[in-house]
PDB file of C-alpha atoms in Angstrom:
ATOM      1  CA  GLU A  29     -11.944 -22.173  19.364  1.00  0.00           C
ATOM      2  CA  ALA A  30     -14.116 -19.150  21.701  1.00  0.00           C
ATOM      3  CA  GLY A  31     -15.118 -16.066  19.716  1.00  0.00           C
ATOM      4  CA  VAL A  32     -15.641 -12.715  20.131  1.00  0.00           C
ATOM      5  CA  THR A  33     -16.835 -11.451  23.651  1.00  0.00           C
ATOM      6  CA  GLN A  34     -18.510  -8.067  24.391  1.00  0.00           C
ATOM      7  CA  SER A  35     -19.383  -6.483  27.630  1.00  0.00           C
ATOM      8  CA  PRO A  36     -21.324  -5.709  28.839  1.00  0.00           C
ATOM      9  CA  THR A  37     -24.318  -7.234  27.417  1.00  0.00           C
ATOM     10  CA  HIS A  38     -26.598  -3.770  28.086  1.00  0.00           C
ATOM     11  CA  LEU A  39     -25.220  -0.331  29.460  1.00  0.00           C
ATOM     12  CA  ILE A  40     -28.143   2.166  30.451  1.00  0.00           C
ATOM     13  CA  LYS A  41     -26.871   6.023  30.633  1.00  0.00           C
ATOM     14  CA  THR A  42     -27.627   9.441  30.823  1.00  0.00           C
ATOM     15  CA  ARG A  43     -27.596  11.650  28.393  1.00  0.00           C
ATOM     16  CA  GLY A  44     -24.041  13.388  29.199  1.00  0.00           C
ATOM     17  CA  GLN A  45     -22.231  10.950  30.297  1.00  0.00           C
ATOM     18  CA  GLN A  46     -19.323   8.887  29.207  1.00  0.00           C
ATOM     19  CA  ALA A  47     -20.316   4.813  28.233  1.00  0.00           C
ATOM     20  CA  THR A  48     -17.015   2.334  27.190  1.00  0.00           C
ATOM     21  CA  LEU A  49     -18.067  -0.856  26.162  1.00  0.00           C
ATOM     22  CA  ARG A  50     -14.931  -4.349  25.765  1.00  0.00           C
ATOM     23  CA  CYS A  51     -14.050  -6.645  23.140  1.00  0.00           C
ATOM     24  CA  SER A  52     -12.384  -9.522  23.443  1.00  0.00           C
ATOM     25  CA  PRO A  53     -11.519 -10.868  19.901  1.00  0.00           C
ATOM     26  CA  ILE A  54     -10.685 -14.684  18.263  1.00  0.00           C
ATOM     27  CA  SER A  55      -7.466 -15.855  18.968  1.00  0.00           C
ATOM     28  CA  GLY A  56      -4.642 -15.274  16.879  1.00  0.00           C
ATOM     29  CA  HIS A  57      -7.062 -12.151  15.413  1.00  0.00           C
ATOM     30  CA  THR A  58      -5.018  -8.481  15.676  1.00  0.00           C
ATOM     31  CA  SER A  59      -7.713  -6.860  13.905  1.00  0.00           C
ATOM     32  CA  VAL A  60     -10.530  -5.467  15.738  1.00  0.00           C
ATOM     33  CA  TYR A  61     -13.623  -3.295  14.168  1.00  0.00           C
ATOM     34  CA  TRP A  62     -16.342  -1.750  15.898  1.00  0.00           C
ATOM     35  CA  TYR A  63     -19.544  -0.739  14.310  1.00  0.00           C
ATOM     36  CA  GLN A  64     -22.829   0.685  15.433  1.00  0.00           C
ATOM     37  CA  GLN A  65     -25.725  -0.393  14.391  1.00  0.00           C
ATOM     38  CA  ALA A  66     -29.495   1.267  15.236  1.00  0.00           C
ATOM     39  CA  LEU A  67     -32.438  -0.582  15.804  1.00  0.00           C
ATOM     40  CA  GLY A  68     -33.966  -1.696  12.878  1.00  0.00           C
ATOM     41  CA  LEU A  69     -30.603  -0.445  10.146  1.00  0.00           C
ATOM     42  CA  GLY A  70     -27.314  -1.293   8.796  1.00  0.00           C
ATOM     43  CA  LEU A  71     -24.253  -1.571   9.966  1.00  0.00           C
ATOM     44  CA  GLN A  72     -22.248   2.050  10.767  1.00  0.00           C
ATOM     45  CA  PHE A  73     -18.279   1.712  10.458  1.00  0.00           C
ATOM     46  CA  LEU A  74     -16.950   3.366  13.464  1.00  0.00           C
ATOM     47  CA  LEU A  75     -13.124   2.670  14.175  1.00  0.00           C
ATOM     48  CA  TRP A  76     -10.710  -0.581  13.291  1.00  0.00           C
ATOM     49  CA  TYR A  77      -7.129  -1.126  15.459  1.00  0.00           C
ATOM     50  CA  ASP A  78      -4.509  -3.425  13.991  1.00  0.00           C
ATOM     51  CA  GLU A  79      -1.667  -4.450  16.358  1.00  0.00           C
ATOM     52  CA  GLY A  80      -2.241  -1.859  18.482  1.00  0.00           C
ATOM     53  CA  GLU A  81      -2.647   1.227  16.044  1.00  0.00           C
ATOM     54  CA  GLU A  82      -5.887   3.097  14.546  1.00  0.00           C
ATOM     55  CA  ARG A  83      -5.765   2.576  10.697  1.00  0.00           C
ATOM     56  CA  ASN A  84      -9.451   3.933  10.360  1.00  0.00           C
ATOM     57  CA  ARG A  85     -12.152   5.660  11.004  1.00  0.00           C
ATOM     58  CA  GLY A  86     -15.361   6.121  10.371  1.00  0.00           C
ATOM     59  CA  ASN A  87     -17.577   9.279   9.926  1.00  0.00           C
ATOM     60  CA  PHE A  88     -18.447   9.764  13.675  1.00  0.00           C
ATOM     61  CA  PRO A  89     -17.816  12.672  16.003  1.00  0.00           C
ATOM     62  CA  PRO A  90     -14.374  12.340  17.744  1.00  0.00           C
ATOM     63  CA  ARG A  91     -16.578  11.973  20.847  1.00  0.00           C
ATOM     64  CA  PHE A  92     -15.834   7.861  19.788  1.00  0.00           C
ATOM     65  CA  SER A  93     -13.020   6.658  20.763  1.00  0.00           C
ATOM     66  CA  GLY A  94     -11.223   3.485  21.767  1.00  0.00           C
ATOM     67  CA  ARG A  95      -7.838   1.960  21.810  1.00  0.00           C
ATOM     68  CA  GLN A  96      -6.381  -1.638  21.695  1.00  0.00           C
ATOM     69  CA  PHE A  97      -4.367  -3.204  24.342  1.00  0.00           C
ATOM     70  CA  PRO A  98      -1.330  -5.667  23.716  1.00  0.00           C
ATOM     71  CA  ASN A  99      -3.737  -9.024  23.820  1.00  0.00           C
ATOM     72  CA  TYR A 100      -5.067  -6.794  20.798  1.00  0.00           C
ATOM     73  CA  SER A 101      -8.418  -6.956  22.769  1.00  0.00           C
ATOM     74  CA  SER A 102     -10.433  -3.239  22.269  1.00  0.00           C
ATOM     75  CA  GLU A 103     -12.611  -0.537  23.956  1.00  0.00           C
ATOM     76  CA  LEU A 104     -14.641   1.398  22.294  1.00  0.00           C
ATOM     77  CA  ASN A 105     -15.165   4.646  24.614  1.00  0.00           C
ATOM     78  CA  VAL A 106     -18.602   7.079  23.777  1.00  0.00           C
ATOM     79  CA  ASN A 107     -18.053  10.380  25.763  1.00  0.00           C
ATOM     80  CA  ALA A 108     -20.692  13.244  25.967  1.00  0.00           C
ATOM     81  CA  LEU A 109     -23.516  10.956  25.712  1.00  0.00           C
ATOM     82  CA  GLU A 110     -26.420  11.802  23.189  1.00  0.00           C
ATOM     83  CA  LEU A 111     -29.702  10.122  22.875  1.00  0.00           C
ATOM     84  CA  GLU A 112     -29.069   9.352  19.017  1.00  0.00           C
ATOM     85  CA  ASP A 113     -26.136   6.931  20.293  1.00  0.00           C
ATOM     86  CA  SER A 114     -28.335   4.852  21.784  1.00  0.00           C
ATOM     87  CA  ALA A 115     -27.870   1.734  19.464  1.00  0.00           C
ATOM     88  CA  LEU A 116     -26.856  -1.741  19.656  1.00  0.00           C
ATOM     89  CA  TYR A 117     -22.526  -1.589  19.210  1.00  0.00           C
ATOM     90  CA  LEU A 118     -20.788  -4.793  17.883  1.00  0.00           C
ATOM     91  CA  CYS A 119     -17.443  -5.308  17.778  1.00  0.00           C
ATOM     92  CA  ALA A 120     -15.702  -7.969  15.572  1.00  0.00           C
ATOM     93  CA  SER A 121     -12.292  -9.229  14.457  1.00  0.00           C
ATOM     94  CA  SER A 122     -10.640 -11.099  12.113  1.00  0.00           C
ATOM     95  CA  LEU A 123      -6.723 -11.591  11.292  1.00  0.00           C
ATOM     96  CA  ARG A 124      -4.106  -9.273  11.061  1.00  0.00           C
ATOM     97  CA  GLN A 125      -4.516  -6.412   8.395  1.00  0.00           C
ATOM     98  CA  GLY A 126      -4.586  -7.618   4.642  1.00  0.00           C
ATOM     99  CA  VAL A 127      -5.368 -11.095   5.377  1.00  0.00           C
ATOM    100  CA  LYS A 128      -8.956 -11.733   4.614  1.00  0.00           C
ATOM    101  CA  MET A 129     -10.284  -8.680   6.355  1.00  0.00           C
ATOM    102  CA  TYR A 130     -12.997  -9.418   4.199  1.00  0.00           C
ATOM    103  CA  GLU A 131     -13.862 -12.274   6.988  1.00  0.00           C
ATOM    104  CA  GLN A 132     -15.085 -10.451  10.175  1.00  0.00           C
ATOM    105  CA  TYR A 133     -16.251 -12.074  13.153  1.00  0.00           C
ATOM    106  CA  PHE A 134     -18.705 -10.584  15.356  1.00  0.00           C
ATOM    107  CA  GLY A 135     -19.481 -10.846  18.990  1.00  0.00           C
ATOM    108  CA  PRO A 136     -22.942 -10.497  20.099  1.00  0.00           C
ATOM    109  CA  GLY A 137     -23.309  -6.988  20.834  1.00  0.00           C
ATOM    110  CA  THR A 138     -23.984  -4.541  23.910  1.00  0.00           C
ATOM    111  CA  ARG A 139     -26.939  -2.897  23.981  1.00  0.00           C
ATOM    112  CA  LEU A 140     -26.704   1.196  24.651  1.00  0.00           C
ATOM    113  CA  THR A 141     -29.239   3.076  25.362  1.00  0.00           C
ATOM    114  CA  VAL A 142     -29.088   6.488  26.662  1.00  0.00           C
ATOM    115  CA  THR A 143     -31.818   8.325  28.387  1.00  0.00           C
TER     116      THR A 143
ATOM    117  CA  GLY B 268     -17.579   7.144  -0.936  1.00  0.00           C
ATOM    118  CA  GLN B 269     -19.087   4.152  -0.985  1.00  0.00           C
ATOM    119  CA  SER B 270     -23.294   3.506  -1.271  1.00  0.00           C
ATOM    120  CA  LEU B 271     -24.872   0.109  -1.762  1.00  0.00           C
ATOM    121  CA  GLU B 272     -28.058  -0.592  -2.674  1.00  0.00           C
ATOM    122  CA  GLN B 273     -30.383  -3.577  -1.627  1.00  0.00           C
ATOM    123  CA  PRO B 274     -34.263  -4.715  -1.079  1.00  0.00           C
ATOM    124  CA  SER B 275     -35.090  -3.815   1.740  1.00  0.00           C
ATOM    125  CA  GLU B 276     -37.427  -6.826   1.998  1.00  0.00           C
ATOM    126  CA  VAL B 277     -38.433  -9.831   0.302  1.00  0.00           C
ATOM    127  CA  THR B 278     -40.803 -12.796   0.966  1.00  0.00           C
ATOM    128  CA  ALA B 279     -40.679 -16.156  -0.564  1.00  0.00           C
ATOM    129  CA  VAL B 280     -42.024 -19.377   1.175  1.00  0.00           C
ATOM    130  CA  GLU B 281     -40.146 -22.741   1.844  1.00  0.00           C
ATOM    131  CA  GLY B 282     -38.200 -24.970  -0.460  1.00  0.00           C
ATOM    132  CA  ALA B 283     -38.430 -22.500  -2.839  1.00  0.00           C
ATOM    133  CA  ILE B 284     -35.276 -19.808  -4.654  1.00  0.00           C
ATOM    134  CA  VAL B 285     -34.365 -16.385  -4.004  1.00  0.00           C
ATOM    135  CA  GLN B 286     -32.389 -14.321  -4.980  1.00  0.00           C
ATOM    136  CA  ILE B 287     -31.142 -11.102  -2.948  1.00  0.00           C
ATOM    137  CA  ASN B 288     -29.520  -7.968  -5.643  1.00  0.00           C
ATOM    138  CA  CYS B 289     -27.170  -5.928  -4.227  1.00  0.00           C
ATOM    139  CA  THR B 290     -25.388  -2.640  -6.402  1.00  0.00           C
ATOM    140  CA  TYR B 291     -23.076  -0.071  -5.155  1.00  0.00           C
ATOM    141  CA  GLN B 292     -20.887   2.478  -6.400  1.00  0.00           C
ATOM    142  CA  THR B 293     -17.402   2.802  -4.777  1.00  0.00           C
ATOM    143  CA  SER B 294     -13.573   3.427  -5.275  1.00  0.00           C
ATOM    144  CA  GLY B 295     -11.438   1.249  -5.339  1.00  0.00           C
ATOM    145  CA  PHE B 296     -13.058  -1.844  -4.998  1.00  0.00           C
ATOM    146  CA  TYR B 297     -11.813  -5.066  -3.884  1.00  0.00           C
ATOM    147  CA  GLY B 298     -14.904  -7.394  -3.589  1.00  0.00           C
ATOM    148  CA  LEU B 299     -18.319  -7.747  -1.789  1.00  0.00           C
ATOM    149  CA  SER B 300     -18.829  -9.966   0.720  1.00  0.00           C
ATOM    150  CA  TRP B 301     -22.005 -11.264   2.406  1.00  0.00           C
ATOM    151  CA  TYR B 302     -23.470 -11.695   6.129  1.00  0.00           C
ATOM    152  CA  GLN B 303     -26.601 -13.263   7.440  1.00  0.00           C
ATOM    153  CA  GLN B 304     -28.321 -12.080  11.334  1.00  0.00           C
ATOM    154  CA  HIS B 305     -30.601 -13.128  12.651  1.00  0.00           C
ATOM    155  CA  ASP B 306     -33.115 -10.943  14.924  1.00  0.00           C
ATOM    156  CA  GLY B 307     -31.602 -10.454  18.822  1.00  0.00           C
ATOM    157  CA  GLY B 308     -28.088 -12.239  16.518  1.00  0.00           C
ATOM    158  CA  ALA B 309     -24.810 -11.025  15.251  1.00  0.00           C
ATOM    159  CA  PRO B 310     -23.665 -11.183  11.998  1.00  0.00           C
ATOM    160  CA  THR B 311     -21.813 -13.768  10.102  1.00  0.00           C
ATOM    161  CA  PHE B 312     -19.881 -14.193   7.369  1.00  0.00           C
ATOM    162  CA  LEU B 313     -21.482 -15.986   4.344  1.00  0.00           C
ATOM    163  CA  SER B 314     -19.592 -15.658   1.479  1.00  0.00           C
ATOM    164  CA  TYR B 315     -16.808 -13.364  -0.217  1.00  0.00           C
ATOM    165  CA  ASN B 316     -16.465 -12.245  -4.008  1.00  0.00           C
ATOM    166  CA  ALA B 317     -13.137 -10.942  -5.762  1.00  0.00           C
ATOM    167  CA  LEU B 318     -13.990 -12.109  -8.985  1.00  0.00           C
ATOM    168  CA  ASP B 319     -16.454 -11.952 -11.597  1.00  0.00           C
ATOM    169  CA  GLY B 320     -19.006 -15.220 -11.068  1.00  0.00           C
ATOM    170  CA  LEU B 321     -20.850 -17.177  -8.941  1.00  0.00           C
ATOM    171  CA  GLU B 322     -19.819 -18.777  -5.381  1.00  0.00           C
ATOM    172  CA  GLU B 323     -21.342 -21.782  -4.100  1.00  0.00           C
ATOM    173  CA  THR B 324     -21.382 -23.185  -0.676  1.00  0.00           C
ATOM    174  CA  GLY B 325     -24.086 -25.652  -0.273  1.00  0.00           C
ATOM    175  CA  ARG B 326     -27.924 -24.552  -0.199  1.00  0.00           C
ATOM    176  CA  PHE B 327     -25.905 -20.784  -0.786  1.00  0.00           C
ATOM    177  CA  SER B 328     -24.457 -18.957  -4.195  1.00  0.00           C
ATOM    178  CA  SER B 329     -22.723 -15.759  -4.666  1.00  0.00           C
ATOM    179  CA  PHE B 330     -22.224 -13.835  -7.800  1.00  0.00           C
ATOM    180  CA  LEU B 331     -20.462 -10.672  -8.816  1.00  0.00           C
ATOM    181  CA  SER B 332     -19.751  -8.854 -12.530  1.00  0.00           C
ATOM    182  CA  ARG B 333     -17.201  -6.142 -11.560  1.00  0.00           C
ATOM    183  CA  SER B 334     -18.620  -4.154 -14.689  1.00  0.00           C
ATOM    184  CA  ASP B 335     -22.072  -3.841 -13.464  1.00  0.00           C
ATOM    185  CA  SER B 336     -20.989  -3.049 -10.036  1.00  0.00           C
ATOM    186  CA  TYR B 337     -23.816  -5.741  -9.011  1.00  0.00           C
ATOM    187  CA  GLY B 338     -24.293  -8.795  -7.505  1.00  0.00           C
ATOM    188  CA  TYR B 339     -26.664 -11.135  -5.433  1.00  0.00           C
ATOM    189  CA  LEU B 340     -26.978 -13.417  -2.930  1.00  0.00           C
ATOM    190  CA  LEU B 341     -28.689 -16.586  -4.247  1.00  0.00           C
ATOM    191  CA  LEU B 342     -30.341 -18.954  -1.752  1.00  0.00           C
ATOM    192  CA  GLN B 343     -32.168 -22.560  -2.852  1.00  0.00           C
ATOM    193  CA  GLU B 344     -34.326 -24.827  -0.973  1.00  0.00           C
ATOM    194  CA  LEU B 345     -35.476 -22.199   1.559  1.00  0.00           C
ATOM    195  CA  GLN B 346     -35.784 -23.103   4.723  1.00  0.00           C
ATOM    196  CA  MET B 347     -37.179 -21.284   7.414  1.00  0.00           C
ATOM    197  CA  LYS B 348     -34.273 -20.615   9.468  1.00  0.00           C
ATOM    198  CA  ASP B 349     -33.055 -18.732   6.939  1.00  0.00           C
ATOM    199  CA  SER B 350     -35.263 -16.022   7.880  1.00  0.00           C
ATOM    200  CA  ALA B 351     -32.979 -13.825   8.357  1.00  0.00           C
ATOM    201  CA  SER B 352     -31.065 -10.779   7.445  1.00  0.00           C
ATOM    202  CA  TYR B 353     -28.830 -10.573   5.029  1.00  0.00           C
ATOM    203  CA  PHE B 354     -26.039  -7.494   4.244  1.00  0.00           C
ATOM    204  CA  CYS B 355     -23.823  -7.101   0.858  1.00  0.00           C
ATOM    205  CA  ALA B 356     -20.608  -4.972   1.975  1.00  0.00           C
ATOM    206  CA  VAL B 357     -18.360  -3.751  -0.113  1.00  0.00           C
ATOM    207  CA  VAL B 358     -14.225  -3.992   0.375  1.00  0.00           C
ATOM    208  CA  ASP B 359     -11.850  -1.085  -0.889  1.00  0.00           C
ATOM    209  CA  ALA B 360      -8.390  -0.423  -1.339  1.00  0.00           C
ATOM    210  CA  GLY B 361      -8.443   0.718   2.421  1.00  0.00           C
ATOM    211  CA  ASN B 362      -9.337  -2.267   3.667  1.00  0.00           C
ATOM    212  CA  MET B 363     -12.752  -1.091   4.599  1.00  0.00           C
ATOM    213  CA  LEU B 364     -16.120  -2.714   4.790  1.00  0.00           C
ATOM    214  CA  THR B 365     -18.777  -0.769   4.236  1.00  0.00           C
ATOM    215  CA  PHE B 366     -22.087  -2.921   4.696  1.00  0.00           C
ATOM    216  CA  GLY B 367     -25.360  -2.077   2.748  1.00  0.00           C
ATOM    217  CA  GLY B 368     -28.623  -1.597   4.378  1.00  0.00           C
ATOM    218  CA  GLY B 369     -29.614  -4.940   4.646  1.00  0.00           C
ATOM    219  CA  THR B 370     -32.690  -7.289   3.101  1.00  0.00           C
ATOM    220  CA  ARG B 371     -35.197  -8.694   5.344  1.00  0.00           C
ATOM    221  CA  LEU B 372     -35.774 -12.022   4.065  1.00  0.00           C
ATOM    222  CA  MET B 373     -38.923 -13.674   5.035  1.00  0.00           C
ATOM    223  CA  VAL B 374     -39.429 -17.696   4.719  1.00  0.00           C
ATOM    224  CA  LYS B 375     -42.466 -18.311   5.347  1.00  0.00           C
ATOM    225  CA  PRO B 376     -44.068 -22.014   5.304  1.00  0.00           C
TER     226      PRO B 376
END
């Protein structure tokens, strides 16, 4: 069974640009979560999608947005990039909403560097 | 809101037992999860406690006391490969996972 995949592995952008990060969940998982992990720190929750709908978002500005496609893959968009957006962005998937959501499977992450 | 506290770093020797504590303050608490993350790797799920008591999975055990808002991860027969960061995460009524800052475990020979 294939795990959660993310692309690209690394992304380098300049301040003010936009970044698009992609995630494909494990087959059969409908919930997709996005987290930001700054170097050496914990995971900060960004967004949660299930069945194509945004279910919750963390304490991040509106320039962080995303969507989930009919095949349950997801995209995270970060507009007007700032230097402090440099971090590892992790995508995770779990079974559908309300079912073992505490057991999330993470992808390898996208390392975003803003210069 | 949610807040979790866990030690930033723990050091132990190979073969020993180590306990990583986690205290939390949260509304609508459902349970406590633990994740392991090796340097450069993705977090991986270790355990989940919804009820008070000890859950054992091989060399790893996790404990929860809801009345004390406290849990711990117990690692026995430590191996070098256990060197990693360990995160506790609270599951709340909104079906959300809120992660602690992580504990970096260093296992020495």
